[in-house]
Amino acid sequence: MTYPSIDSYAFLSDTHTAALVAADGAVEWFCVPHFAGDAVLARLLDRQTGGALDLSVAGCPGPSRRYLPDTLVLESRYVTPDGTALVHDFLAVAPGEAEQPLRADKLLVRRVTVEQGTIRLALRVRPRVGYGAREVAWEQVDGRWRATDTPLWVDSDLPAEVTGGVLRVAAELSAGQTAALLVGYGDNPAEPAGAAELFGRTCRTWQTWSARSDYRGFGADAVRHSALVLRGLSFDETGALIAAPTTSLPEEIGGVRNWDYRYAWHRDAALLLLALFRLGHAEEGRRYLHFLISICTGRLLTPLVSIHGSTAEERELPHLDGYAGSRPVRIGNEAAEQVQFDTYGHVLDAALAYHQLTGELTDEQWALLRRHVEVMAERWQEPDHGIWEVRGPRRHYVNAKVMTWVCLDRGIRLAELLDDRSAKIERWRAARDAVHAEVLDRGFDAQVGSFVMAYDSTELDASLLRIPLVGFLPGDDPRMQATIDRLREQLEIGPGLVRRYVADDGLPGEEGAFLLCSFELVSALVLAGRRDEARKVFDQLLGYAGPLGLYAEQLAADGTALGNYPQAFTHLALIEAALNLDGAGDREALHAWAARGGP
């Protein structure tokens, strides 16, 4: 059975949940009552069992599509021999409070406007509960249709009929006529007559948010679009950034590398915070930092948490075939149970950047963070599971050691900035320097001519590209220059496309190029003083974007998009690469900007 390409889907968000719209106009992914909820529309993972919301215009095989400028509002143009229609799909948002600039209306809106002639429109709403496990029943309540066992209700200014678990709307519309279908998942249904107002307000809200950024530098259009994607992946209630709004889109078509990414990883926390502040979205940066610190209350940090700050048990859904037969489909993520020491470095790096930019880190927040610096001072000599969450024995991963150094280094700098005389700075400094020396001694293999994935190995690992990006070594250090070259020789599967690693990770099959690492190659090249090479790679990577400017987690050598989608860390690394190219005269552009206190 044919599946649409992963990167052909449009992404809609109201910052509370998300929807994916296929190129033929069908909504094939929609979780309620929030990002991590039940996928009542899940055709993305099973063409027969998964629910969907279909829209078709007779005589038009498929529309042309675009996002309205500086919004997450999808515009689709349907052209037939008899007429032309515009369809605007969006999850409605409105201006919020100062601390939460966007407010979700909890409405998926499909608004049709006939521009000329006559069209025949058909809509079919077929939600299924339990990730497609069973169909719903429909009942009319107060003039609206409600789907049993779900929070969904449907309203339209067109007549509807129900057959089994399917609600259908069909009509012939002429030039100048409009119609709307509203799918709500909240408790306050809006009138269909308000669809035009919802459309205008949603556009204005997104455009006002985008206009807060004054960035006009390198790659401005791609940066601005990526910032919108990141905002769409940020949960309105807590500020958590989910890695992607989907689960189990495969890293290999037909393979088993299928994971739930509807969680917040702390990976690149500092980069996210720096990007938000640099692009004029300081309030979102503050909310994210507060969320990050809120999960620091325990002695140990988990690598990932849910949008509400908790974890969830991983389980499989055998009733779903999976995207293009890629099984199993999983919900939950057992990587939350792993030990990943890089997490501590990301959190402390973010805290330092935040305090440098705002001076707002409180004594209470620092007290929570300080405990984690102590943990790393005690445990830095231990192995862990590593950033790539290999489901096997713990090893002394070089990236984990580097990020342990970051944790200790940022802890020392924060203690000095905050004048914390009770902090054990000398103990931390001794541990930091010992980690640094050990990495240089055991993490670089002269025969390989590169830093390596783990001590006593000769395998390469693209996460080593972050060594200069976090200040562990200068970007033009000969060891880093050689590492960049070896990584490109052994891990590049296409122009600019870098795999994470080729080491045995205990799973069958292989994955594609990891786009986060591919964009990080750009930043590493900039810091190495190789700007022309960096620019060439950046331009190549921009060419790999999907038709709507969105990226999945990975890309196969033949251009097939792989992994969950759209991927926050891909778009974040794109922003980092563009900002580093824009500030190429400053070898540590983003972190140096933060150290100066921002603009």
Coordinates of C-alpha atoms in Angstrom, one line a residue:
M1 CA 0.0 0.0 0.0
T2 CA 1.4 3.4 -1.0
Y3 CA 2.2 5.9 1.7
P4 CA 2.8 9.7 1.1
S5 CA 6.4 10.8 1.6
I6 CA 6.9 11.9 5.2
D7 CA 8.0 15.4 4.3
S8 CA 5.0 16.0 2.0
Y9 CA 2.8 16.6 5.0
A10 CA 1.8 20.1 6.2
F11 CA 2.2 20.8 9.9
L12 CA -0.5 22.7 11.8
S13 CA -0.2 23.7 15.4
D14 CA -2.0 25.7 18.1
T15 CA 0.9 25.0 20.5
H16 CA -1.4 22.6 22.4
T17 CA -1.6 19.9 19.8
A18 CA -0.7 19.4 16.1
A19 CA -2.2 18.0 12.9
L20 CA -0.6 16.7 9.7
V21 CA -2.3 17.3 6.4
A22 CA -1.4 15.1 3.4
A23 CA -0.9 16.5 -0.1
D24 CA -4.3 15.3 -1.1
G25 CA -6.0 17.3 1.6
A26 CA -6.6 14.6 4.2
V27 CA -5.8 15.2 7.8
E28 CA -4.0 12.0 8.8
W29 CA -2.5 12.8 12.2
F30 CA -4.3 14.5 15.1
C31 CA -3.8 13.8 18.8
V32 CA -6.2 14.9 21.5
P33 CA -6.5 16.4 24.0
H34 CA -2.8 17.5 23.6
F35 CA 0.4 16.6 21.6
A36 CA 0.9 13.4 23.5
G37 CA -2.8 12.3 23.6
D38 CA -4.6 9.6 21.6
A39 CA -4.1 9.9 17.9
V40 CA -7.8 9.8 16.9
L41 CA -6.7 10.5 13.3
A42 CA -3.8 8.1 12.6
R43 CA -3.9 7.1 9.0
L44 CA -0.3 8.2 8.9
L45 CA 0.5 4.9 10.6
D46 CA -2.1 2.6 9.0
R47 CA -3.9 3.4 5.8
Q48 CA -7.0 1.3 6.8
T49 CA -7.2 1.3 10.6
G50 CA -6.1 4.8 11.3
G51 CA -8.7 7.6 11.3
A52 CA -8.7 10.5 8.9
L53 CA -10.5 13.7 7.9
D54 CA -10.7 13.7 4.2
L55 CA -11.4 16.7 1.9
S56 CA -11.8 16.4 -1.8
V57 CA -13.0 18.6 -4.7
A58 CA -14.4 16.7 -7.6
G59 CA -12.2 16.9 -10.7
C60 CA -9.0 18.0 -8.9
P61 CA -6.5 15.3 -8.3
G62 CA -4.5 17.4 -5.9
P63 CA -4.1 21.0 -4.9
S64 CA -1.1 23.4 -4.9
R65 CA -0.2 24.3 -1.4
R66 CA 1.7 26.9 0.6
Y67 CA 1.8 28.5 4.1
L68 CA 0.5 32.0 4.3
P69 CA 3.5 34.2 5.0
D70 CA 4.8 34.0 8.6
T71 CA 2.0 31.7 9.8
L72 CA 1.2 28.0 10.2
V73 CA -2.0 28.5 8.2
L74 CA -2.0 26.1 5.1
E75 CA -3.5 27.5 1.9
S76 CA -4.5 24.9 -0.8
R77 CA -5.8 25.9 -4.2
Y78 CA -8.1 23.4 -6.0
V79 CA -8.5 23.9 -9.7
T80 CA -11.0 22.0 -11.8
P81 CA -12.5 22.4 -15.3
D82 CA -15.6 23.9 -13.6
G83 CA -14.2 26.1 -10.9
T84 CA -11.5 27.1 -8.4
A85 CA -11.5 27.0 -4.6
L86 CA -9.1 28.0 -1.8
V87 CA -9.0 25.9 1.3
H88 CA -7.4 27.3 4.5
D89 CA -6.5 24.7 7.2
F90 CA -5.4 25.8 10.6
L91 CA -5.5 25.1 14.3
A92 CA -7.0 28.3 15.6
V93 CA -4.9 30.6 17.9
A94 CA -5.5 33.9 19.5
P95 CA -3.3 36.5 21.4
G96 CA -2.7 35.4 24.9
E97 CA -1.3 36.9 28.1
A98 CA 2.2 38.3 28.4
E99 CA 3.7 35.1 29.8
Q100 CA 1.9 33.0 27.2
P101 CA 1.6 35.1 24.0
L102 CA -0.4 32.5 22.0
R103 CA -3.7 30.9 23.2
A104 CA -5.1 27.8 21.7
D105 CA -8.8 27.9 20.7
K106 CA -8.8 24.1 20.5
L107 CA -10.3 24.1 17.1
L108 CA -9.2 22.5 13.8
V109 CA -10.7 24.7 11.1
R110 CA -11.2 23.8 7.4
R111 CA -12.5 26.9 5.5
V112 CA -13.4 26.7 1.8
T113 CA -13.9 29.7 -0.4
V114 CA -14.9 29.4 -4.1
E115 CA -13.1 31.9 -6.2
Q116 CA -14.8 31.2 -9.6
G117 CA -17.2 28.7 -11.2
T118 CA -18.7 25.9 -9.3
I119 CA -17.1 23.1 -7.2
R120 CA -18.4 19.9 -5.7
L121 CA -17.0 19.5 -2.2
A122 CA -16.9 16.4 -0.1
L123 CA -15.7 16.0 3.5
R124 CA -15.5 12.8 5.5
V125 CA -14.7 12.7 9.3
R126 CA -13.7 9.3 10.5
P127 CA -12.0 9.4 13.9
R128 CA -11.0 6.2 15.7
V129 CA -10.2 5.8 19.4
G130 CA -7.2 4.2 20.9
Y131 CA -4.8 5.0 18.0
G132 CA -7.2 3.5 15.5
A133 CA -8.3 0.6 17.6
R134 CA -12.1 1.2 17.4
E135 CA -14.6 3.4 15.7
V136 CA -16.7 6.1 17.4
A137 CA -20.4 6.6 17.4
W138 CA -21.9 10.1 16.7
E139 CA -24.6 11.9 18.5
Q140 CA -26.1 15.3 18.1
V141 CA -26.0 17.5 21.2
D142 CA -27.1 21.2 21.1
G143 CA -27.0 21.2 17.3
R144 CA -23.5 19.8 17.0
W145 CA -22.1 16.4 16.3
R146 CA -20.1 14.7 19.1
A147 CA -17.9 11.7 18.8
T148 CA -18.4 9.3 21.7
D149 CA -15.4 8.4 23.9
T150 CA -13.4 11.4 22.6
P151 CA -13.4 15.1 23.3
L152 CA -14.2 15.8 19.6
W153 CA -17.2 17.7 18.4
V154 CA -17.9 18.8 14.8
D155 CA -19.9 21.7 13.5
S156 CA -20.5 23.0 10.0
D157 CA -22.6 25.4 8.1
L158 CA -23.3 22.5 5.6
P159 CA -25.7 19.6 6.3
A160 CA -24.0 16.4 7.5
E161 CA -25.1 12.8 7.7
V162 CA -23.7 9.9 9.7
T163 CA -23.1 6.3 8.5
G164 CA -21.6 4.1 11.1
G165 CA -18.5 5.8 12.5
V166 CA -18.2 8.3 9.6
L167 CA -19.6 11.8 9.4
R168 CA -20.1 13.1 5.9
V169 CA -20.6 16.5 4.4
A170 CA -21.2 17.1 0.7
A171 CA -22.2 20.3 -1.2
E172 CA -22.0 22.1 -4.5
L173 CA -20.7 25.6 -4.0
S174 CA -20.5 28.6 -6.4
A175 CA -18.3 31.6 -6.8
G176 CA -18.3 33.8 -3.7
Q177 CA -19.7 31.1 -1.4
T178 CA -17.7 30.0 1.7
A179 CA -18.2 27.0 3.9
A180 CA -16.4 25.8 7.0
L181 CA -16.0 22.6 9.0
L182 CA -14.9 23.0 12.6
V183 CA -13.5 20.1 14.6
G184 CA -13.2 21.1 18.3
Y185 CA -11.5 19.2 21.1
G186 CA -12.3 21.6 23.9
D187 CA -15.3 22.6 26.0
N188 CA -16.3 25.9 24.4
P189 CA -17.5 25.3 20.8
A190 CA -17.4 28.4 18.6
E191 CA -20.1 29.2 16.1
P192 CA -19.4 28.2 12.4
A193 CA -20.2 31.8 11.5
G194 CA -17.0 32.7 13.3
A195 CA -14.8 30.8 10.9
A196 CA -13.8 33.9 9.0
E197 CA -13.0 35.7 12.3
L198 CA -11.0 32.6 13.4
F199 CA -9.1 32.7 10.2
G200 CA -8.2 36.3 10.4
R201 CA -7.3 36.2 14.0
T202 CA -5.1 33.1 13.6
C203 CA -3.2 34.8 10.8
R204 CA -2.7 38.0 12.7
T205 CA -1.6 36.2 15.8
W206 CA 1.1 34.2 14.0
Q207 CA 2.3 37.2 12.0
T208 CA 2.5 39.3 15.1
W209 CA 4.6 36.6 16.8
S210 CA 6.9 36.3 13.8
A211 CA 7.3 40.1 13.6
R212 CA 8.9 40.2 17.0
S213 CA 12.1 38.9 15.4
D214 CA 14.2 41.6 13.7
Y215 CA 16.7 39.0 12.3
R216 CA 17.5 39.9 8.7
G217 CA 20.8 38.0 8.5
F218 CA 22.0 35.0 6.7
G219 CA 19.2 32.5 5.7
A220 CA 16.6 34.8 7.2
D221 CA 13.6 33.1 5.4
A222 CA 14.6 29.6 6.5
V223 CA 15.4 30.9 10.0
R224 CA 12.0 32.6 10.4
H225 CA 10.1 29.5 9.1
S226 CA 12.1 27.2 11.4
A227 CA 11.3 29.5 14.4
L228 CA 7.6 29.1 13.6
V229 CA 8.0 25.4 13.6
L230 CA 9.8 25.5 16.9
R231 CA 7.0 27.7 18.4
G232 CA 4.5 25.2 17.0
L233 CA 6.2 22.4 18.8
S234 CA 6.3 24.2 22.1
F235 CA 3.6 23.1 24.5
D236 CA 1.5 26.1 25.7
E237 CA 0.9 25.0 29.3
T238 CA 4.6 24.4 30.3
G239 CA 6.9 25.7 27.6
A240 CA 8.3 22.2 26.9
L241 CA 9.6 21.7 23.4
I242 CA 8.7 18.3 21.9
A243 CA 11.1 16.7 19.5
A244 CA 8.3 16.0 17.0
P245 CA 4.5 15.7 17.1
T246 CA 4.6 12.1 15.8
T247 CA 5.5 8.6 16.9
S248 CA 7.0 5.7 15.1
L249 CA 7.8 7.3 11.7
P250 CA 10.6 4.9 10.7
E251 CA 14.3 5.6 10.6
E252 CA 14.4 2.8 8.0
I253 CA 11.4 2.0 5.8
G254 CA 10.1 -1.4 6.9
G255 CA 12.4 -1.5 9.9
V256 CA 12.1 -1.6 13.6
R257 CA 13.7 1.8 14.5
N258 CA 10.4 3.4 15.3
W259 CA 10.2 5.6 18.4
D260 CA 7.8 8.0 20.1
Y261 CA 9.2 11.6 19.9
R262 CA 6.3 13.4 21.5
Y263 CA 8.6 14.2 24.5
A264 CA 10.9 16.9 25.6
W265 CA 14.6 16.1 25.4
H266 CA 17.1 18.4 27.1
R267 CA 19.5 18.0 24.2
D268 CA 20.7 21.4 22.9
A269 CA 18.7 23.2 25.6
A270 CA 21.2 26.1 25.6
L271 CA 21.0 26.3 21.8
L272 CA 17.2 26.6 22.0
L273 CA 17.3 29.2 24.6
L274 CA 19.9 31.2 22.8
A275 CA 18.0 31.0 19.5
L276 CA 14.8 32.2 21.1
F277 CA 16.4 35.2 22.7
R278 CA 18.5 36.0 19.6
L279 CA 15.4 36.0 17.4
G280 CA 13.4 38.3 19.7
H281 CA 11.3 35.7 21.6
A282 CA 12.6 36.3 25.1
E283 CA 9.3 35.3 26.8
E284 CA 9.4 31.9 25.2
G285 CA 13.0 31.5 26.3
R286 CA 12.1 32.3 29.9
R287 CA 9.2 29.8 29.9
Y288 CA 11.4 27.1 28.5
L289 CA 14.1 27.8 31.1
H290 CA 11.5 27.7 33.9
F291 CA 10.2 24.3 32.5
L292 CA 13.8 23.0 32.3
I293 CA 14.5 23.9 35.9
S294 CA 11.2 22.5 37.1
I295 CA 12.4 19.0 36.2
C296 CA 15.6 19.4 38.1
T297 CA 14.1 18.8 41.5
G298 CA 15.4 15.3 41.9
R299 CA 19.0 14.3 42.4
L300 CA 19.2 12.6 39.0
L301 CA 18.1 14.0 35.6
T302 CA 16.2 11.9 33.1
P303 CA 17.1 12.4 29.4
L304 CA 13.6 13.2 28.4
V305 CA 10.2 14.0 30.0
S306 CA 6.6 14.4 28.8
I307 CA 5.1 17.7 28.1
H308 CA 3.9 17.8 31.7
G309 CA 7.3 16.9 33.1
S310 CA 6.7 13.2 33.8
T311 CA 7.7 10.0 32.0
A312 CA 5.7 7.2 30.4
E313 CA 6.2 3.5 30.0
E314 CA 7.0 2.3 26.4
R315 CA 4.6 -0.1 24.8
E316 CA 3.7 -1.4 21.4
L317 CA 0.5 -1.1 19.4
P318 CA 0.2 -4.3 17.4
H319 CA -3.1 -3.4 15.7
L320 CA -1.3 -0.8 13.6
D321 CA 0.7 -1.8 10.5
G322 CA 3.0 1.2 10.9
Y323 CA 4.1 3.7 8.2
A324 CA 4.8 1.7 5.1
G325 CA 4.8 -1.5 7.1
S326 CA 7.4 -0.3 9.6
R327 CA 6.6 -2.1 12.8
P328 CA 6.3 -2.0 15.8
V329 CA 4.4 1.2 16.4
R330 CA 5.5 2.4 19.9
I331 CA 4.0 4.9 22.3
G332 CA 6.0 6.0 25.3
N333 CA 9.8 5.9 25.3
E334 CA 12.0 3.8 27.6
A335 CA 15.0 5.9 26.9
A336 CA 13.7 8.0 29.8
E337 CA 15.1 5.2 32.0
Q338 CA 18.6 5.5 30.6
V339 CA 21.6 7.2 32.2
Q340 CA 22.7 10.0 29.9
F341 CA 25.3 12.3 31.4
D342 CA 25.2 14.7 28.5
T343 CA 21.8 15.9 29.9
Y344 CA 23.5 17.6 32.8
G345 CA 25.8 19.6 30.5
H346 CA 22.9 20.8 28.4
V347 CA 20.9 21.9 31.4
L348 CA 23.8 23.8 33.0
D349 CA 24.8 25.3 29.6
A350 CA 21.2 26.6 29.3
A351 CA 21.2 28.0 32.8
L352 CA 24.4 29.9 32.2
A353 CA 23.2 31.4 28.9
Y354 CA 20.0 32.4 30.6
H355 CA 21.7 34.2 33.4
Q356 CA 24.1 35.9 31.0
L357 CA 21.2 37.2 29.0
T358 CA 18.8 38.2 31.8
G359 CA 20.6 38.1 35.2
E360 CA 17.4 36.5 36.4
L361 CA 18.6 33.1 37.8
T362 CA 17.3 33.0 41.4
D363 CA 19.0 31.5 44.4
E364 CA 16.4 28.8 44.6
Q365 CA 17.0 27.9 41.0
W366 CA 20.7 27.8 41.4
A367 CA 20.3 25.6 44.5
L368 CA 18.6 23.0 42.3
L369 CA 21.2 23.2 39.6
R370 CA 24.1 23.1 42.0
R371 CA 23.2 19.6 43.1
H372 CA 23.5 18.4 39.5
V373 CA 27.0 19.9 39.2
E374 CA 27.9 18.0 42.4
V375 CA 26.5 14.8 40.8
M376 CA 28.8 15.2 37.8
A377 CA 31.8 16.0 40.1
E378 CA 31.1 12.6 41.8
R379 CA 30.2 10.5 38.8
W380 CA 32.2 11.8 35.8
Q381 CA 34.3 8.6 35.7
E382 CA 31.3 6.4 35.2
P383 CA 30.1 5.1 31.8
D384 CA 26.6 5.9 30.5
H385 CA 24.2 5.1 27.6
G386 CA 25.3 8.1 25.5
I387 CA 23.4 10.7 23.5
W388 CA 22.2 8.3 20.9
E389 CA 20.4 6.1 23.4
V390 CA 22.0 2.9 22.3
R391 CA 20.0 0.1 24.0
G392 CA 23.0 -1.8 25.2
P393 CA 25.8 -1.8 27.8
R394 CA 27.0 1.6 29.1
R395 CA 30.3 2.9 27.6
H396 CA 32.6 5.8 28.1
Y397 CA 31.2 7.9 25.3
V398 CA 33.3 10.9 24.3
N399 CA 30.3 13.2 23.8
A400 CA 29.1 12.4 27.3
K401 CA 32.5 13.2 28.7
V402 CA 32.6 16.5 26.8
M403 CA 29.1 17.5 28.1
T404 CA 30.1 16.5 31.6
W405 CA 33.0 19.0 31.2
V406 CA 30.4 21.5 30.1
C407 CA 28.3 20.9 33.2
L408 CA 31.3 21.4 35.5
D409 CA 32.5 24.4 33.6
R410 CA 29.1 26.2 33.5
G411 CA 28.6 25.3 37.2
I412 CA 31.9 27.0 38.1
R413 CA 31.1 30.1 36.0
L414 CA 27.6 30.4 37.5
A415 CA 28.9 30.0 41.0
E416 CA 31.3 32.9 40.3
L417 CA 28.7 35.1 38.7
L418 CA 26.3 34.5 41.6
D419 CA 29.1 34.9 44.2
D420 CA 28.2 31.6 45.8
R421 CA 31.0 31.2 48.3
S422 CA 29.6 27.9 49.6
A423 CA 30.0 26.1 46.2
K424 CA 32.7 23.6 46.0
I425 CA 34.4 25.4 43.1
E426 CA 37.8 24.0 43.6
R427 CA 36.5 20.4 43.6
W428 CA 34.5 21.2 40.5
R429 CA 37.5 22.8 38.8
A430 CA 39.7 19.7 39.6
A431 CA 37.0 17.4 38.1
R432 CA 36.6 19.6 35.0
D433 CA 40.3 19.7 34.3
A434 CA 40.6 16.0 34.8
V435 CA 37.7 15.3 32.4
H436 CA 39.3 17.6 29.8
A437 CA 42.7 15.9 30.1
E438 CA 41.2 12.4 29.9
V439 CA 39.2 13.2 26.8
L440 CA 42.2 14.6 25.0
D441 CA 44.2 11.5 26.1
R442 CA 41.6 8.7 25.5
G443 CA 39.0 10.3 23.2
F444 CA 41.3 11.2 20.3
D445 CA 42.9 8.3 18.3
A446 CA 46.0 9.4 16.5
Q447 CA 45.8 6.4 14.1
V448 CA 42.3 7.1 13.2
G449 CA 43.1 10.8 13.0
S450 CA 40.0 11.8 14.8
F451 CA 38.1 12.0 18.1
V452 CA 36.2 8.7 18.4
M453 CA 32.8 7.6 19.7
A454 CA 34.0 6.0 22.9
Y455 CA 37.2 5.3 24.8
D456 CA 39.1 2.3 23.4
S457 CA 37.1 2.3 20.1
T458 CA 37.9 3.5 16.6
E459 CA 34.3 4.2 15.6
L460 CA 33.3 7.7 14.6
D461 CA 30.3 9.7 16.0
A462 CA 28.8 12.9 14.5
S463 CA 28.0 14.2 18.0
L464 CA 31.8 15.0 18.1
L465 CA 31.0 18.0 15.9
R466 CA 29.7 19.8 19.0
I467 CA 33.2 19.8 20.7
P468 CA 34.0 23.3 19.4
L469 CA 30.4 24.5 19.6
V470 CA 30.4 24.1 23.4
G471 CA 33.9 25.6 23.8
F472 CA 35.7 22.4 24.7
L473 CA 38.4 23.1 22.0
P474 CA 38.8 26.0 19.5
G475 CA 37.2 25.2 16.2
D476 CA 40.5 25.5 14.3
D477 CA 42.3 23.1 16.6
P478 CA 44.1 20.6 14.4
R479 CA 42.4 17.7 16.1
M480 CA 39.0 19.2 15.3
Q481 CA 39.9 20.0 11.8
A482 CA 41.0 16.3 11.3
T483 CA 37.9 15.1 13.0
I484 CA 35.7 17.0 10.6
D485 CA 37.5 15.6 7.7
R486 CA 37.3 12.0 9.0
L487 CA 33.6 12.3 9.8
R488 CA 32.9 13.5 6.2
E489 CA 35.0 10.7 4.7
Q490 CA 33.3 8.0 6.7
L491 CA 29.8 9.2 7.7
E492 CA 28.7 11.4 4.7
I493 CA 26.2 9.5 2.5
G494 CA 25.5 12.4 0.1
P495 CA 26.4 16.0 -0.3
G496 CA 26.3 17.4 3.3
L497 CA 24.3 14.4 4.6
V498 CA 26.0 13.0 7.7
R499 CA 25.0 9.8 9.5
R500 CA 25.3 9.7 13.3
Y501 CA 27.5 6.6 13.3
V502 CA 28.0 3.3 11.6
A503 CA 28.8 1.3 14.8
D504 CA 26.7 -1.7 15.8
D505 CA 23.9 -0.4 18.1
G506 CA 22.2 -3.8 18.6
L507 CA 19.3 -3.1 16.2
P508 CA 18.8 -4.6 12.7
G509 CA 19.0 -2.4 9.6
E510 CA 20.5 1.0 9.3
E511 CA 19.3 4.6 9.4
G512 CA 19.8 7.5 7.1
A513 CA 21.7 10.8 7.5
F514 CA 20.8 12.6 10.7
L515 CA 19.9 16.1 9.7
L516 CA 20.7 17.6 13.1
C517 CA 24.3 16.5 12.6
S518 CA 24.3 17.6 9.0
F519 CA 23.5 21.2 10.1
E520 CA 26.0 20.9 13.0
L521 CA 28.6 20.2 10.4
V522 CA 27.9 23.7 9.0
S523 CA 28.5 25.3 12.4
A524 CA 31.6 23.2 13.0
L525 CA 33.0 24.3 9.6
V526 CA 32.3 28.0 10.5
L527 CA 34.2 27.7 13.8
A528 CA 37.0 25.9 11.9
G529 CA 37.4 29.0 9.7
R530 CA 36.1 27.2 6.6
R531 CA 33.2 29.5 5.8
D532 CA 33.0 28.8 2.1
E533 CA 32.7 25.1 2.7
A534 CA 30.1 25.7 5.4
R535 CA 28.1 27.9 3.1
K536 CA 28.1 25.2 0.4
V537 CA 26.9 22.5 2.8
F538 CA 24.2 24.9 4.2
D539 CA 22.9 25.6 0.7
Q540 CA 22.9 21.8 -0.1
L541 CA 20.9 21.1 3.1
L542 CA 18.3 23.8 2.3
G543 CA 17.7 22.0 -0.9
Y544 CA 16.7 18.9 1.0
A545 CA 13.7 20.5 2.7
G546 CA 10.2 19.1 1.9
P547 CA 7.9 21.0 -0.4
L548 CA 6.6 23.2 2.5
G549 CA 10.1 23.9 4.0
L550 CA 9.9 21.2 6.7
Y551 CA 12.4 18.6 7.7
A552 CA 12.1 15.1 9.2
E553 CA 14.7 13.7 11.5
Q554 CA 16.7 11.9 8.8
L555 CA 17.2 11.6 5.1
A556 CA 18.2 8.6 3.0
A557 CA 20.8 8.9 0.3
D558 CA 18.1 8.8 -2.3
G559 CA 16.3 11.8 -0.7
T560 CA 13.6 9.8 1.2
A561 CA 12.6 11.5 4.4
L562 CA 12.9 9.3 7.4
G563 CA 12.0 9.5 11.1
N564 CA 9.5 11.6 13.1
Y565 CA 8.3 14.8 11.6
P566 CA 8.7 17.8 11.7
Q567 CA 11.8 17.4 13.8
A568 CA 12.5 20.2 16.2
F569 CA 16.2 19.6 16.5
T570 CA 16.7 19.7 12.7
H571 CA 15.1 23.1 12.6
L572 CA 17.0 24.3 15.6
A573 CA 20.3 23.2 14.1
L574 CA 19.4 25.0 10.9
I575 CA 18.9 28.2 12.9
E576 CA 22.2 27.7 14.7
A577 CA 24.0 27.1 11.4
A578 CA 22.5 30.3 9.9
L579 CA 23.4 32.4 12.9
N580 CA 26.9 31.1 13.0
L581 CA 27.3 31.8 9.3
D582 CA 25.9 35.2 9.8
G583 CA 28.4 35.9 12.6
A584 CA 31.3 34.0 11.0
G585 CA 33.7 36.7 12.0
D586 CA 33.1 35.7 15.6
R587 CA 34.2 32.1 16.1
E588 CA 31.8 31.5 19.0
A589 CA 29.0 33.7 17.7
L590 CA 26.0 32.5 19.6
H591 CA 27.7 31.9 23.0
A592 CA 29.7 35.1 22.7
W593 CA 26.5 37.0 22.0
A594 CA 25.0 35.6 25.2
A595 CA 28.1 36.4 27.2
R596 CA 27.8 40.0 26.1
G597 CA 24.3 40.0 27.5
G598 CA 22.5 39.9 24.1
P599 CA 21.9 42.9 21.9

